[in-house]
mmCIF file of C-alpha atoms in Angstrom:
data_model
loop_
_atom_site.group_PDB
_atom_site.id
_atom_site.type_symbol
_atom_site.label_atom_id
_atom_site.label_comp_id
_atom_site.label_asym_id
_atom_site.label_seq_id
_atom_site.Cartn_x
_atom_site.Cartn_y
_atom_site.Cartn_z
ATOM 1 C CA MET M 1 -10.115 124.280 -6.287
ATOM 2 C CA LEU M 2 -12.407 121.499 -6.471
ATOM 3 C CA GLN M 3 -11.545 117.775 -5.607
ATOM 4 C CA ARG M 4 -12.762 114.781 -7.707
ATOM 5 C CA ILE M 5 -13.979 111.464 -6.345
ATOM 6 C CA ARG M 6 -13.619 108.577 -8.646
ATOM 7 C CA SER M 7 -15.351 104.943 -8.287
ATOM 8 C CA SER M 8 -16.788 105.629 -4.907
ATOM 9 C CA PRO M 9 -19.089 102.578 -4.099
ATOM 10 C CA SER M 10 -21.747 104.930 -2.532
ATOM 11 C CA LEU M 11 -21.371 107.334 -5.571
ATOM 12 C CA LEU M 12 -22.310 104.656 -8.158
ATOM 13 C CA SER M 13 -25.246 105.470 -10.851
ATOM 14 C CA THR M 14 -28.201 103.787 -11.018
ATOM 15 C CA SER M 15 -26.879 101.494 -13.796
ATOM 16 C CA GLY M 16 -23.872 100.323 -11.873
ATOM 17 C CA ALA M 17 -21.181 102.240 -13.904
ATOM 18 C CA PRO M 18 -18.889 104.550 -11.371
ATOM 19 C CA ARG M 19 -19.716 108.108 -11.821
ATOM 20 C CA THR M 20 -17.278 111.063 -11.014
ATOM 21 C CA GLU M 21 -18.163 114.054 -8.868
ATOM 22 C CA LEU M 22 -16.653 116.958 -7.750
ATOM 23 C CA ILE M 23 -16.523 118.080 -3.745
ATOM 24 C CA PRO M 24 -15.621 121.119 -2.482
ATOM 25 C CA SER M 25 -12.062 122.097 -1.450
ATOM 26 C CA SER M 26 -13.154 124.155 1.558
ATOM 27 C CA GLU M 27 -13.834 122.605 4.964
ATOM 28 C CA ILE M 28 -17.465 124.754 5.011
ATOM 29 C CA GLY M 29 -18.158 123.843 1.480
ATOM 30 C CA ARG M 30 -17.421 120.150 2.315
ATOM 31 C CA ALA M 31 -19.911 120.417 5.348
ATOM 32 C CA VAL M 32 -22.713 121.940 3.086
ATOM 33 C CA TYR M 33 -22.035 119.140 0.551
ATOM 34 C CA ARG M 34 -22.404 116.511 3.271
ATOM 35 C CA LEU M 35 -25.866 117.972 4.411
ATOM 36 C CA ILE M 36 -27.299 118.058 0.679
ATOM 37 C CA THR M 37 -25.857 114.795 -0.068
ATOM 38 C CA SER M 38 -26.563 112.704 3.173
ATOM 39 C CA GLY M 39 -29.474 112.011 5.417
ATOM 40 C CA GLY M 40 -28.457 114.244 8.086
ATOM 41 C CA THR M 41 -25.733 115.079 10.582
ATOM 42 C CA THR M 42 -24.456 114.150 13.845
ATOM 43 C CA ARG M 43 -24.620 116.785 16.748
ATOM 44 C CA THR M 44 -21.818 116.515 19.330
ATOM 45 C CA GLY M 45 -21.752 117.755 22.981
ATOM 46 C CA GLN M 46 -19.360 120.167 24.368
ATOM 47 C CA THR M 47 -15.505 119.298 24.737
ATOM 48 C CA LYS M 48 -12.619 121.215 26.075
ATOM 49 C CA GLU M 49 -10.809 123.001 23.507
ATOM 50 C CA ASN M 50 -7.501 121.355 23.566
ATOM 51 C CA ALA M 51 -9.494 118.043 23.466
ATOM 52 C CA VAL M 52 -11.040 118.801 20.200
ATOM 53 C CA SER M 53 -9.906 116.580 17.174
ATOM 54 C CA LEU M 54 -9.754 117.616 13.472
ATOM 55 C CA GLU M 55 -12.826 115.210 13.209
ATOM 56 C CA MET M 56 -14.737 116.766 16.023
ATOM 57 C CA ALA M 57 -14.189 120.348 14.648
ATOM 58 C CA ARG M 58 -15.495 119.046 11.163
ATOM 59 C CA MET M 59 -18.372 117.328 12.930
ATOM 60 C CA ARG M 60 -19.239 120.523 15.021
ATOM 61 C CA MET M 61 -19.031 122.697 11.671
ATOM 62 C CA SER M 62 -21.444 120.430 9.958
ATOM 63 C CA SER M 63 -23.957 120.401 13.047
ATOM 64 C CA ALA M 64 -23.946 124.285 12.632
ATOM 65 C CA VAL M 65 -24.304 124.056 8.826
ATOM 66 C CA ALA M 66 -27.368 121.737 9.275
ATOM 67 C CA ASP M 67 -29.096 124.765 10.704
ATOM 68 C CA MET M 68 -28.590 127.267 7.554
ATOM 69 C CA TRP M 69 -31.827 126.372 6.012
ATOM 70 C CA ALA M 70 -35.460 125.351 7.289
ATOM 71 C CA ARG M 71 -35.643 121.727 7.526
ATOM 72 C CA SER M 72 -38.071 121.652 4.741
ATOM 73 C CA THR M 73 -35.759 123.699 2.457
ATOM 74 C CA THR M 74 -33.149 121.175 3.129
ATOM 75 C CA GLN M 75 -35.157 118.387 2.484
ATOM 76 C CA GLU M 76 -36.222 119.793 -0.890
ATOM 77 C CA ARG M 77 -33.090 120.692 -1.808
ATOM 78 C CA ARG M 78 -31.548 117.341 -0.868
ATOM 79 C CA ASN M 79 -34.034 115.445 -3.092
ATOM 80 C CA LEU M 80 -33.763 117.918 -5.929
ATOM 81 C CA TRP M 81 -29.843 117.372 -5.872
ATOM 82 C CA ARG M 82 -30.352 113.610 -5.802
ATOM 83 C CA ARG M 83 -32.540 113.779 -8.841
ATOM 84 C CA MET M 84 -29.755 116.071 -10.790
ATOM 85 C CA LEU M 85 -26.956 113.507 -9.862
ATOM 86 C CA ALA M 86 -28.916 110.888 -11.253
ATOM 87 C CA TRP M 87 -29.622 112.323 -14.576
ATOM 88 C CA THR M 88 -26.450 113.647 -15.147
ATOM 89 C CA SER M 89 -24.734 110.402 -14.239
ATOM 90 C CA ALA M 90 -26.693 108.476 -16.488
ATOM 91 C CA ARG M 91 -25.540 110.392 -19.238
ATOM 92 C CA GLY M 92 -22.055 110.850 -18.324
ATOM 93 C CA LEU M 93 -21.868 114.264 -17.350
ATOM 94 C CA GLY M 94 -19.840 116.055 -14.528
ATOM 95 C CA MET M 95 -21.354 117.629 -11.661
ATOM 96 C CA THR M 96 -21.153 121.288 -12.695
ATOM 97 C CA ALA M 97 -23.670 124.172 -13.061
ATOM 98 C CA ASP M 98 -23.571 123.479 -16.919
ATOM 99 C CA SER M 99 -25.112 119.917 -16.422
ATOM 100 C CA ALA M 100 -27.598 121.223 -13.647
ATOM 101 C CA CYS M 101 -28.844 123.556 -16.326
ATOM 102 C CA LEU M 102 -29.248 120.788 -18.835
ATOM 103 C CA PHE M 103 -31.213 119.216 -16.084
ATOM 104 C CA VAL M 104 -33.457 121.655 -15.477
ATOM 105 C CA ALA M 105 -34.352 122.065 -19.188
ATOM 106 C CA ALA M 106 -34.629 118.428 -19.426
ATOM 107 C CA THR M 107 -37.730 118.149 -16.684
ATOM 108 C CA GLY M 108 -39.926 119.822 -19.198
ATOM 109 C CA ILE M 109 -42.065 121.706 -16.134
ATOM 110 C CA ARG M 110 -43.547 124.918 -16.587
ATOM 111 C CA PRO M 111 -40.913 128.009 -16.728
ATOM 112 C CA GLN M 112 -42.395 128.887 -12.713
ATOM 113 C CA GLY M 113 -41.154 125.299 -11.742
ATOM 114 C CA GLN M 114 -37.972 125.572 -13.745
ATOM 115 C CA LEU M 115 -37.151 129.202 -11.882
ATOM 116 C CA ALA M 116 -37.605 127.462 -8.687
ATOM 117 C CA TYR M 117 -35.238 124.666 -9.263
ATOM 118 C CA THR M 118 -32.819 126.862 -10.869
ATOM 119 C CA LYS M 119 -32.542 129.101 -8.146
ATOM 120 C CA ALA M 120 -32.470 126.139 -5.516
ATOM 121 C CA LEU M 121 -29.745 124.277 -7.337
ATOM 122 C CA SER M 122 -27.847 127.774 -7.649
ATOM 123 C CA ALA M 123 -28.118 128.276 -3.881
ATOM 124 C CA SER M 124 -26.784 124.884 -3.121
ATOM 125 C CA PHE M 125 -23.806 125.111 -5.626
ATOM 126 C CA GLY M 126 -22.796 128.367 -4.114
ATOM 127 C CA ALA M 127 -23.039 127.027 -0.837
ATOM 128 C CA MET M 128 -20.596 124.579 -1.357
ATOM 129 C CA GLY M 129 -18.171 126.885 -3.104
ATOM 130 C CA PHE M 130 -19.002 125.420 -6.521
ATOM 131 C CA GLU M 131 -19.472 127.814 -9.780
ATOM 132 C CA ASN M 132 -23.047 128.596 -10.285
ATOM 133 C CA HIS M 133 -22.651 131.588 -12.672
ATOM 134 C CA PRO M 134 -24.505 129.134 -15.486
ATOM 135 C CA LEU M 135 -27.438 128.798 -13.188
ATOM 136 C CA ARG M 136 -27.842 132.316 -12.314
ATOM 137 C CA VAL M 137 -27.772 133.162 -16.002
ATOM 138 C CA LEU M 138 -30.530 130.591 -16.748
ATOM 139 C CA ALA M 139 -32.660 132.266 -13.437
ATOM 140 C CA LYS M 140 -32.198 135.438 -15.393
ATOM 141 C CA ALA M 141 -33.252 134.227 -18.472
ATOM 142 C CA LEU M 142 -36.315 132.358 -16.986
ATOM 143 C CA ARG M 143 -37.326 135.492 -15.420
ATOM 144 C CA GLY M 144 -36.909 137.469 -18.862
ATOM 145 C CA GLY M 145 -39.526 135.118 -20.144
ATOM 146 C CA GLY M 146 -42.009 135.756 -17.529
ATOM 147 C CA ALA M 147 -41.236 132.589 -15.110
ATOM 148 C CA ALA M 148 -41.459 134.987 -12.199
ATOM 149 C CA ILE M 149 -45.234 135.365 -12.833
ATOM 150 C CA PRO M 150 -46.945 132.761 -11.220
ATOM 151 C CA ASP M 151 -49.143 130.896 -13.654
ATOM 152 C CA SER M 152 -51.743 129.692 -10.802
ATOM 153 C CA GLN M 153 -52.011 130.657 -7.363
ATOM 154 C CA ALA M 154 -54.489 129.623 -4.320
ATOM 155 C CA THR M 155 -57.877 130.773 -4.326
ATOM 156 C CA PRO M 156 -57.916 133.325 -1.708
ATOM 157 C CA LEU M 157 -60.367 132.299 1.189
ATOM 158 C CA GLU M 158 -62.729 134.615 2.936
ATOM 159 C CA LYS M 159 -62.849 135.181 6.323
ATOM 160 C CA GLN M 160 -66.224 134.172 7.116
ATOM 161 C CA LYS M 161 -65.915 130.681 5.279
ATOM 162 C CA LEU M 162 -62.685 130.149 7.035
ATOM 163 C CA VAL M 163 -64.007 130.996 10.699
ATOM 164 C CA SER M 164 -67.071 128.692 10.008
ATOM 165 C CA HIS M 165 -64.941 125.964 8.986
ATOM 166 C CA ALA M 166 -62.530 126.417 11.986
ATOM 167 C CA ARG M 167 -65.415 126.202 14.331
ATOM 168 C CA LEU M 168 -66.318 122.677 13.062
ATOM 169 C CA GLN M 169 -62.599 121.322 13.638
ATOM 170 C CA GLN M 170 -60.942 120.120 16.890
ATOM 171 C CA PRO M 171 -59.737 122.475 19.221
ATOM 172 C CA SER M 172 -55.870 122.340 17.943
ATOM 173 C CA VAL M 173 -57.009 122.880 14.287
ATOM 174 C CA HIS M 174 -59.307 125.359 15.165
ATOM 175 C CA LEU M 175 -56.910 127.110 16.926
ATOM 176 C CA ALA M 176 -54.161 126.961 14.177
ATOM 177 C CA LEU M 177 -56.655 128.167 11.536
ATOM 178 C CA LEU M 178 -57.540 131.110 13.483
ATOM 179 C CA VAL M 179 -53.916 132.004 14.164
ATOM 180 C CA ALA M 180 -52.930 131.520 10.563
ATOM 181 C CA TRP M 181 -55.675 134.036 9.555
ATOM 182 C CA LYS M 182 -54.988 136.885 12.097
ATOM 183 C CA THR M 183 -51.313 136.833 11.595
ATOM 184 C CA ALA M 184 -51.525 136.043 7.628
ATOM 185 C CA SER M 185 -49.303 133.227 7.899
ATOM 186 C CA ARG M 186 -48.290 130.102 5.857
ATOM 187 C CA TRP M 187 -49.844 127.092 7.577
ATOM 188 C CA ALA M 188 -46.631 125.358 8.242
ATOM 189 C CA GLU M 189 -45.376 128.532 10.004
ATOM 190 C CA VAL M 190 -48.383 128.128 12.363
ATOM 191 C CA ALA M 191 -47.945 124.557 12.675
ATOM 192 C CA ASP M 192 -44.363 124.834 13.852
ATOM 193 C CA LEU M 193 -45.514 127.135 17.047
ATOM 194 C CA SER M 194 -45.750 125.810 20.387
ATOM 195 C CA SER M 195 -47.194 127.438 23.796
ATOM 196 C CA ALA M 196 -43.702 128.511 24.438
ATOM 197 C CA GLN M 197 -43.770 130.836 21.582
ATOM 198 C CA PHE M 198 -47.122 132.744 22.867
ATOM 199 C CA LEU M 199 -45.445 135.541 24.971
ATOM 200 C CA LEU M 200 -48.808 136.913 26.103
ATOM 201 C CA VAL M 201 -52.340 135.286 25.876
ATOM 202 C CA THR M 202 -55.167 137.434 27.130
ATOM 203 C CA GLN M 203 -58.827 137.837 25.780
ATOM 204 C CA LYS M 204 -57.909 141.246 24.241
ATOM 205 C CA GLU M 205 -54.464 140.659 23.256
ATOM 206 C CA VAL M 206 -51.981 137.681 21.892
ATOM 207 C CA ILE M 207 -48.437 137.948 21.271
ATOM 208 C CA VAL M 208 -46.700 135.617 19.106
ATOM 209 C CA ASP M 209 -42.655 135.120 18.659
ATOM 210 C CA TRP M 210 -41.940 133.630 15.464
ATOM 211 C CA PHE M 211 -38.054 133.585 16.065
ATOM 212 C CA GLN M 212 -38.406 130.323 18.224
ATOM 213 C CA THR M 213 -39.958 128.432 15.205
ATOM 214 C CA PRO M 214 -37.334 126.050 12.991
ATOM 215 C CA LYS M 215 -38.044 128.506 10.147
ATOM 216 C CA GLY M 216 -37.593 131.658 12.288
ATOM 217 C CA ARG M 217 -34.529 130.640 13.687
ATOM 218 C CA THR M 218 -32.699 131.009 10.202
ATOM 219 C CA HIS M 219 -33.503 134.513 9.995
ATOM 220 C CA ASP M 220 -32.410 137.805 11.548
ATOM 221 C CA PRO M 221 -33.839 137.932 15.295
ATOM 222 C CA PHE M 222 -33.823 141.784 15.177
ATOM 223 C CA LYS M 223 -36.213 142.056 12.340
ATOM 224 C CA ALA M 224 -39.492 144.124 13.102
ATOM 225 C CA SER M 225 -41.558 141.123 11.687
ATOM 226 C CA ARG M 226 -40.406 138.761 14.428
ATOM 227 C CA PHE M 227 -43.550 139.306 16.529
ATOM 228 C CA ALA M 228 -47.202 139.450 15.754
ATOM 229 C CA VAL M 229 -49.762 141.036 18.199
ATOM 230 C CA ILE M 230 -53.049 139.699 17.742
ATOM 231 C CA GLN M 231 -56.007 142.043 18.529
ATOM 232 C CA GLY M 232 -59.539 142.505 17.600
ATOM 233 C CA PRO M 233 -62.144 140.203 16.488
ATOM 234 C CA LEU M 234 -61.479 136.242 17.228
ATOM 235 C CA THR M 235 -58.710 137.211 19.971
ATOM 236 C CA THR M 236 -60.931 136.014 22.341
ATOM 237 C CA GLU M 237 -61.693 132.998 20.826
ATOM 238 C CA ILE M 238 -57.895 132.368 20.312
ATOM 239 C CA ALA M 239 -57.359 132.939 23.958
ATOM 240 C CA MET M 240 -59.849 130.256 24.880
ATOM 241 C CA LEU M 241 -58.563 127.551 22.660
ATOM 242 C CA PHE M 242 -54.932 128.252 23.653
ATOM 243 C CA ARG M 243 -55.969 126.914 27.337
ATOM 244 C CA LYS M 244 -56.562 123.675 25.808
ATOM 245 C CA CYS M 245 -53.103 123.422 24.163
ATOM 246 C CA ALA M 246 -50.574 120.903 25.695
ATOM 247 C CA PRO M 247 -47.306 122.751 26.938
ATOM 248 C CA PHE M 248 -44.474 122.891 24.404
ATOM 249 C CA ALA M 249 -46.462 120.665 21.985
ATOM 250 C CA PRO M 250 -46.519 122.029 18.154
ATOM 251 C CA LEU M 251 -49.868 124.009 17.726
ATOM 252 C CA THR M 252 -51.276 121.058 15.426
ATOM 253 C CA ARG M 253 -49.574 118.125 13.703
ATOM 254 C CA LEU M 254 -51.468 118.415 10.645
ATOM 255 C CA THR M 255 -48.973 119.172 7.675
ATOM 256 C CA THR M 256 -49.770 121.570 4.890
ATOM 257 C CA SER M 257 -50.339 118.465 2.662
ATOM 258 C CA ALA M 258 -52.662 116.910 5.107
ATOM 259 C CA LEU M 259 -54.681 120.205 5.210
ATOM 260 C CA ASP M 260 -54.899 120.117 1.480
ATOM 261 C CA SER M 261 -55.988 116.537 1.505
ATOM 262 C CA LEU M 262 -58.656 117.249 4.036
ATOM 263 C CA TRP M 263 -59.988 120.329 2.393
ATOM 264 C CA GLY M 264 -60.054 118.461 -1.016
ATOM 265 C CA GLN M 265 -62.726 115.954 0.689
ATOM 266 C CA SER M 266 -64.646 118.699 1.979
ATOM 267 C CA VAL M 267 -67.629 120.071 0.262
ATOM 268 C CA GLN M 268 -67.385 123.294 2.000
ATOM 269 C CA MET M 269 -63.666 123.928 1.322
ATOM 270 C CA GLN M 270 -63.531 122.638 -2.368
ATOM 271 C CA GLY M 271 -61.038 124.637 -4.545
ATOM 272 C CA TYR M 272 -58.980 125.620 -1.324
ATOM 273 C CA THR M 273 -55.364 124.690 -0.358
ATOM 274 C CA ALA M 274 -53.827 125.827 2.746
ATOM 275 C CA HIS M 275 -52.278 128.610 0.958
ATOM 276 C CA SER M 276 -55.371 130.085 0.558
ATOM 277 C CA ILE M 277 -55.507 131.433 4.026
ATOM 278 C CA LYS M 278 -52.549 133.920 3.746
ATOM 279 C CA ARG M 279 -53.684 134.932 0.124
ATOM 280 C CA GLY M 280 -57.171 135.681 1.704
ATOM 281 C CA ALA M 281 -55.972 137.570 4.471
ATOM 282 C CA VAL M 282 -53.711 139.654 2.234
ATOM 283 C CA LYS M 283 -56.510 140.273 0.021
ATOM 284 C CA HIS M 284 -58.755 141.160 2.947
ATOM 285 C CA LEU M 285 -56.336 143.904 3.757
ATOM 286 C CA LEU M 286 -56.281 145.696 0.587
ATOM 287 C CA PRO M 287 -59.260 147.853 0.939
ATOM 288 C CA LEU M 288 -57.832 149.045 4.161
ATOM 289 C CA LEU M 289 -54.732 150.229 2.403
ATOM 290 C CA THR M 290 -56.900 152.213 -0.169
ATOM 291 C CA SER M 291 -58.973 153.990 2.753
ATOM 292 C CA GLY M 292 -55.678 154.937 4.546
ATOM 293 C CA LYS M 293 -56.548 152.858 7.536
ATOM 294 C CA LEU M 294 -53.350 150.731 7.176
ATOM 295 C CA SER M 295 -49.873 151.558 5.917
ATOM 296 C CA PRO M 296 -48.221 149.258 3.318
ATOM 297 C CA HIS M 297 -45.152 148.621 5.385
ATOM 298 C CA LEU M 298 -47.384 147.331 8.288
ATOM 299 C CA VAL M 299 -48.968 144.718 5.970
ATOM 300 C CA ASP M 300 -45.366 143.495 4.955
ATOM 301 C CA ARG M 301 -44.299 143.311 8.338
ATOM 302 C CA LEU M 302 -47.255 141.003 9.490
ATOM 303 C CA THR M 303 -46.513 138.698 6.592
ATOM 304 C CA LYS M 304 -43.017 138.364 7.442
ATOM 305 C CA HIS M 305 -42.132 139.694 3.724
ATOM 306 C CA GLU M 306 -39.084 141.950 3.261
ATOM 307 C CA GLU M 307 -39.835 145.406 3.783
ATOM 308 C CA GLU M 308 -38.665 147.028 0.183
ATOM 309 C CA GLY M 309 -38.407 150.908 0.197
ATOM 310 C CA GLY M 310 -39.989 151.343 3.543
ATOM 311 C CA PRO M 311 -43.411 153.138 4.351
ATOM 312 C CA GLY M 312 -45.787 153.648 1.463
ATOM 313 C CA THR M 313 -44.563 150.764 -0.778
ATOM 314 C CA LEU M 314 -45.465 146.975 -0.687
ATOM 315 C CA SER M 315 -43.147 144.119 -1.012
ATOM 316 C CA ARG M 316 -42.780 142.426 -4.447
ATOM 317 C CA THR M 317 -43.720 139.087 -2.258
ATOM 318 C CA THR M 318 -46.775 140.816 -0.997
ATOM 319 C CA LEU M 319 -47.527 142.272 -4.552
ATOM 320 C CA ARG M 320 -47.489 138.181 -5.484
ATOM 321 C CA TYR M 321 -49.828 137.223 -2.817
ATOM 322 C CA ALA M 322 -52.241 140.069 -3.585
ATOM 323 C CA GLY M 323 -52.565 139.270 -7.267
ATOM 324 C CA GLY M 324 -53.725 141.599 -9.835
ATOM 325 C CA ASP M 325 -57.222 143.520 -9.283
ATOM 326 C CA VAL M 326 -59.096 146.845 -8.669
ATOM 327 C CA ASP M 327 -58.362 146.845 -4.806
ATOM 328 C CA LEU M 328 -54.586 146.227 -5.172
ATOM 329 C CA ALA M 329 -54.199 148.858 -8.160
ATOM 330 C CA ARG M 330 -55.817 151.633 -5.748
ATOM 331 C CA ALA M 331 -53.671 150.489 -2.735
ATOM 332 C CA LEU M 332 -50.658 151.577 -4.939
ATOM 333 C CA GLU M 333 -52.139 155.012 -4.819
ATOM 334 C CA THR M 334 -50.686 155.893 -8.266
ATOM 335 C CA GLY M 335 -54.282 157.714 -8.560
ATOM 336 C CA LYS M 336 -53.199 160.780 -5.890
ATOM 337 C CA VAL M 337 -50.692 161.332 -8.706
ATOM 338 C CA THR M 338 -52.855 160.976 -12.045
ATOM 339 C CA ARG M 339 -55.674 163.247 -10.440
ATOM 340 C CA HIS M 340 -53.212 166.276 -10.833
ATOM 341 C CA LEU M 341 -52.298 165.758 -14.578
#
């Protein structure tokens, strides 16, 4: 069951007219609703069980719900939800999955963006206990039209170009760039790391524990991709830079957008974005798959992608990062079959 709110001052449309919204009837659904529609939740300390009020229990549940998604994911879904509410309210529509589908169509953005919006809104509706079937159907329709195929991707970055650029940066950025490359990670994942997440640092080996990062805490702590062991080239350089890090401070405070902006102003890095690091690292590994020096499931493990099908396969996510080219085609090893036909 869904409950209806009428004429609440906090729920007025931009035109000043009252609007009608639905909120979940379940306690957990309302906790997610508060996460999506508010600026945050209040965390509470420990209280004896017999002294806990109903309101205190609700606050504690809201505190738990606040960690269900990574901070960036929560903020993105919160902003999208507010845009959807403003659009539907201005047209006298209810807060339903049907209305959300119309909002997505009205954005007029490319199909890939519409699919991302649809998936995010479907997740929000579902977590709050709302019916999200229309959004799931729309997502399926968009995939059928090719929306799951990226229309553009970051230009893969070559190893030598990255290393040369990194050595011109301040130590914290230098370190973060090398760690991002060696672990085939997104920039945001590396920027969230602190010295506490480096379990071992020697000139021959560096071990990273991703679970203690904000995004890592939302994942299964018992997945094989929790750890990354850095060995080989650049390991000594990483260890030396690590000694200059402030204890427990983030590896770098340079955000993804700030790095993109920095590279946009650099002649050497023109045409590259923060996402170019991970794409470049994945493409760098493809020839090693073809030669049999690496197993595909190890690439999935390093990139922290879901392992689909076990050894001998590459996950869909890794395939998307790799892009379509000769090295990828060979890495999929169908040649081993066709030579017998």
